[in-house]
mmCIF file of C-alpha atoms in Angstrom:
data_model
loop_
_atom_site.group_PDB
_atom_site.id
_atom_site.type_symbol
_atom_site.label_atom_id
_atom_site.label_comp_id
_atom_site.label_asym_id
_atom_site.label_seq_id
_atom_site.Cartn_x
_atom_site.Cartn_y
_atom_site.Cartn_z
ATOM 1 C CA MET A 7 75.121 67.061 119.542
ATOM 2 C CA GLN A 8 76.421 68.848 116.491
ATOM 3 C CA GLU A 9 79.860 67.726 115.339
ATOM 4 C CA TYR A 10 82.356 70.538 115.631
ATOM 5 C CA GLU A 11 85.239 70.123 113.229
ATOM 6 C CA PHE A 12 87.463 72.737 111.671
ATOM 7 C CA GLU A 13 90.403 72.998 109.302
ATOM 8 C CA THR A 14 93.431 75.165 108.652
ATOM 9 C CA GLU A 15 95.682 75.138 105.602
ATOM 10 C CA ARG A 16 97.550 71.934 106.561
ATOM 11 C CA LEU A 17 95.536 70.584 109.479
ATOM 12 C CA LYS A 18 92.087 69.403 110.416
ATOM 13 C CA ALA A 19 90.567 68.866 113.849
ATOM 14 C CA ARG A 20 87.782 66.653 115.145
ATOM 15 C CA LEU A 21 86.436 65.771 118.558
ATOM 16 C CA LEU A 22 88.019 62.936 120.523
ATOM 17 C CA GLY A 23 86.630 59.455 119.830
ATOM 18 C CA ILE A 24 87.071 55.914 121.149
ATOM 19 C CA LYS A 25 89.539 55.098 118.356
ATOM 20 C CA ASP A 26 91.943 57.727 119.765
ATOM 21 C CA LYS A 27 92.650 55.916 123.049
ATOM 22 C CA ASP A 28 96.183 54.671 122.255
ATOM 23 C CA PHE A 29 97.246 58.019 120.809
ATOM 24 C CA PHE A 30 95.861 59.944 123.793
ATOM 25 C CA ILE A 31 97.592 57.636 126.272
ATOM 26 C CA SER A 32 100.889 57.861 124.383
ATOM 27 C CA LEU A 33 100.938 61.655 124.765
ATOM 28 C CA TYR A 34 100.166 61.730 128.485
ATOM 29 C CA THR A 35 102.648 58.982 129.374
ATOM 30 C CA ASP A 36 105.622 60.394 127.409
ATOM 31 C CA PRO A 37 108.080 62.084 129.821
ATOM 32 C CA LEU A 38 109.552 64.378 127.145
ATOM 33 C CA ILE A 39 106.180 65.611 125.932
ATOM 34 C CA MET A 40 105.001 66.167 129.513
ATOM 35 C CA LYS A 41 108.223 67.884 130.645
ATOM 36 C CA TYR A 42 106.694 71.366 130.979
ATOM 37 C CA ILE A 43 103.074 70.310 131.532
ATOM 38 C CA ALA A 44 102.932 67.914 134.470
ATOM 39 C CA LYS A 45 104.410 64.673 135.690
ATOM 40 C CA PRO A 46 103.800 61.950 133.072
ATOM 41 C CA LEU A 47 100.879 59.696 133.892
ATOM 42 C CA CYS A 48 101.068 55.951 134.307
ATOM 43 C CA LYS A 49 99.061 54.057 131.696
ATOM 44 C CA GLU A 50 96.206 53.352 134.135
ATOM 45 C CA LYS A 51 95.760 57.037 135.061
ATOM 46 C CA ALA A 52 96.013 58.073 131.419
ATOM 47 C CA LEU A 53 93.270 55.543 130.592
ATOM 48 C CA LEU A 54 91.018 56.983 133.331
ATOM 49 C CA MET A 55 91.680 60.468 132.006
ATOM 50 C CA PHE A 56 90.807 59.289 128.483
ATOM 51 C CA ASP A 57 87.564 57.690 129.671
ATOM 52 C CA ASN A 58 86.523 60.944 131.387
ATOM 53 C CA ALA A 59 87.466 62.992 128.318
ATOM 54 C CA LEU A 60 85.476 60.653 126.093
ATOM 55 C CA LYS A 61 82.398 61.008 128.326
ATOM 56 C CA ASN A 62 82.713 64.800 128.063
ATOM 57 C CA SER A 63 82.986 64.568 124.284
ATOM 58 C CA SER A 64 79.508 63.049 124.159
ATOM 59 C CA LEU A 65 78.007 65.991 126.074
ATOM 60 C CA SER A 66 76.815 69.209 124.517
ATOM 61 C CA PHE A 67 79.023 72.252 124.685
ATOM 62 C CA VAL A 68 76.657 73.682 127.288
ATOM 63 C CA ASP A 69 76.841 70.636 129.579
ATOM 64 C CA ALA A 70 80.467 69.542 129.272
ATOM 65 C CA LYS A 71 83.355 70.757 131.412
ATOM 66 C CA GLN A 72 85.884 70.055 128.659
ATOM 67 C CA HIS A 73 86.162 69.013 125.027
ATOM 68 C CA ILE A 74 89.248 67.645 123.295
ATOM 69 C CA TRP A 75 89.983 67.802 119.595
ATOM 70 C CA LEU A 76 92.482 65.653 117.705
ATOM 71 C CA ILE A 77 94.837 67.528 115.388
ATOM 72 C CA ILE A 78 95.356 65.680 112.113
ATOM 73 C CA LEU A 79 97.847 66.368 109.333
ATOM 74 C CA LYS A 80 95.740 66.607 106.149
ATOM 75 C CA SER A 81 98.443 65.332 103.805
ATOM 76 C CA THR A 82 98.891 61.997 105.627
ATOM 77 C CA ASN A 83 95.875 61.757 107.980
ATOM 78 C CA GLN A 84 98.414 61.323 110.809
ATOM 79 C CA LEU A 85 97.355 62.267 114.348
ATOM 80 C CA ILE A 86 99.868 64.857 115.516
ATOM 81 C CA GLY A 87 98.380 66.332 118.689
ATOM 82 C CA ILE A 88 95.401 67.340 120.773
ATOM 83 C CA GLN A 89 93.789 70.651 121.738
ATOM 84 C CA SER A 90 91.265 71.249 124.460
ATOM 85 C CA PHE A 91 88.875 73.796 125.838
ATOM 86 C CA THR A 92 88.122 73.541 129.550
ATOM 87 C CA TYR A 93 85.086 75.695 130.159
ATOM 88 C CA ASN A 94 84.921 78.240 132.959
ATOM 89 C CA THR A 95 82.031 77.180 135.172
ATOM 90 C CA ASP A 96 81.559 80.730 136.505
ATOM 91 C CA GLU A 97 81.355 82.321 133.070
ATOM 92 C CA ASN A 98 79.766 80.297 130.270
ATOM 93 C CA ASP A 99 81.479 82.371 127.608
ATOM 94 C CA SER A 100 85.128 81.736 128.536
ATOM 95 C CA ALA A 101 87.452 78.745 128.477
ATOM 96 C CA GLU A 102 91.018 77.665 129.067
ATOM 97 C CA ALA A 103 92.801 76.333 125.998
ATOM 98 C CA GLY A 104 95.598 73.793 125.930
ATOM 99 C CA MET A 105 97.485 71.693 123.408
ATOM 100 C CA ILE A 106 99.976 68.842 123.224
ATOM 101 C CA PHE A 107 101.916 67.747 120.130
ATOM 102 C CA CYS A 108 103.840 64.592 119.261
ATOM 103 C CA ARG A 109 107.598 65.025 119.427
ATOM 104 C CA ASN A 110 108.154 64.203 115.748
ATOM 105 C CA VAL A 111 106.101 67.201 114.549
ATOM 106 C CA GLN A 112 107.342 69.841 116.969
ATOM 107 C CA LYS A 113 109.213 72.877 115.574
ATOM 108 C CA LYS A 114 107.537 72.605 112.156
ATOM 109 C CA GLY A 115 105.034 75.455 112.512
ATOM 110 C CA PHE A 116 102.051 73.195 113.178
ATOM 111 C CA ALA A 117 101.516 74.480 116.721
ATOM 112 C CA VAL A 118 100.956 78.110 115.698
ATOM 113 C CA GLU A 119 98.696 77.085 112.809
ATOM 114 C CA ALA A 120 96.670 74.681 114.952
ATOM 115 C CA PHE A 121 96.341 76.994 117.951
ATOM 116 C CA LYS A 122 95.374 79.992 115.816
ATOM 117 C CA GLY A 123 92.714 77.932 114.027
ATOM 118 C CA PHE A 124 91.485 76.553 117.344
ATOM 119 C CA ILE A 125 91.218 79.949 119.025
ATOM 120 C CA ASP A 126 89.474 81.446 115.970
ATOM 121 C CA PHE A 127 87.039 78.507 116.073
ATOM 122 C CA GLY A 128 86.386 79.058 119.795
ATOM 123 C CA LEU A 129 85.794 82.786 119.472
ATOM 124 C CA SER A 130 83.669 82.661 116.319
ATOM 125 C CA VAL A 131 81.851 79.305 116.080
ATOM 126 C CA MET A 132 81.586 78.528 119.794
ATOM 127 C CA ALA A 133 80.925 82.190 120.688
ATOM 128 C CA LEU A 134 83.483 82.316 123.486
ATOM 129 C CA ASN A 135 84.200 85.883 124.585
ATOM 130 C CA LYS A 136 87.555 85.154 126.182
ATOM 131 C CA VAL A 137 90.108 82.342 126.078
ATOM 132 C CA PHE A 138 92.866 81.842 128.614
ATOM 133 C CA THR A 139 95.972 79.702 128.383
ATOM 134 C CA TYR A 140 98.823 78.967 130.767
ATOM 135 C CA CYS A 141 102.313 77.543 130.470
ATOM 136 C CA SER A 142 105.412 77.024 132.546
ATOM 137 C CA ARG A 143 107.855 79.935 132.594
ATOM 138 C CA GLY A 144 110.526 77.573 131.254
ATOM 139 C CA ASN A 145 108.515 76.446 128.242
ATOM 140 C CA GLU A 146 109.941 78.911 125.720
ATOM 141 C CA ALA A 147 108.468 77.093 122.708
ATOM 142 C CA ALA A 148 104.940 77.317 124.134
ATOM 143 C CA ILE A 149 105.380 80.992 125.010
ATOM 144 C CA LYS A 150 106.363 81.735 121.390
ATOM 145 C CA VAL A 151 103.321 79.868 120.048
ATOM 146 C CA ILE A 152 100.966 81.625 122.467
ATOM 147 C CA VAL A 153 102.313 85.105 121.639
ATOM 148 C CA LYS A 154 102.298 84.427 117.865
ATOM 149 C CA THR A 155 98.659 83.373 118.187
ATOM 150 C CA GLY A 156 97.760 86.822 119.536
ATOM 151 C CA PHE A 157 97.409 86.200 123.273
ATOM 152 C CA LYS A 158 98.297 88.977 125.713
ATOM 153 C CA LYS A 159 100.312 88.189 128.840
ATOM 154 C CA LEU A 160 98.533 88.520 132.192
ATOM 155 C CA ASP A 161 100.232 89.648 135.396
ATOM 156 C CA SER A 162 101.490 86.576 137.202
ATOM 157 C CA GLN A 163 103.748 85.945 140.147
ATOM 158 C CA SER A 164 103.442 82.165 140.003
ATOM 159 C CA GLU A 165 105.445 79.479 138.230
ATOM 160 C CA LEU A 166 102.839 79.551 135.443
ATOM 161 C CA LEU A 167 102.488 82.364 132.946
ATOM 162 C CA GLY A 168 98.925 83.334 132.068
ATOM 163 C CA PHE A 169 97.664 84.730 128.769
ATOM 164 C CA SER A 170 94.267 85.770 127.393
ATOM 165 C CA ILE A 171 92.645 86.674 124.090
ATOM 166 C CA SER A 172 89.177 87.958 123.286
#
């Protein structure tokens, strides 16, 4: 499988690897990071989730259900977050995008930069025709990032807000 990596001005992204296990688990088990996403996972469930994500990372983009990229700060090589595409099984050319950032780098403009670079990568390099993303109505920071990235709000009556870009 071809390695898919991309960069923005301050960030670089690469696919999830075995060396990322502790970082991945730390994100999904942190109650503050998970506040608007889902209930934090116990370490065992986070490890199972990591193992499944790692298996998907070894599959081609045609065969995988999801791929996860690590977001890395170029200046320090510090891991600061993850981004993912979960592919729509009904339509091969669309995906749902998501991201999670460490607490110590939130509110520094990295989220908009990373998400914009990620979406551009998905639409151009991966040839996706449409990308969706969802967030909790109460997650004002995520809503700002999503709108600044160019997503348009979808009609929604649920607890989650939906957005799309093409």
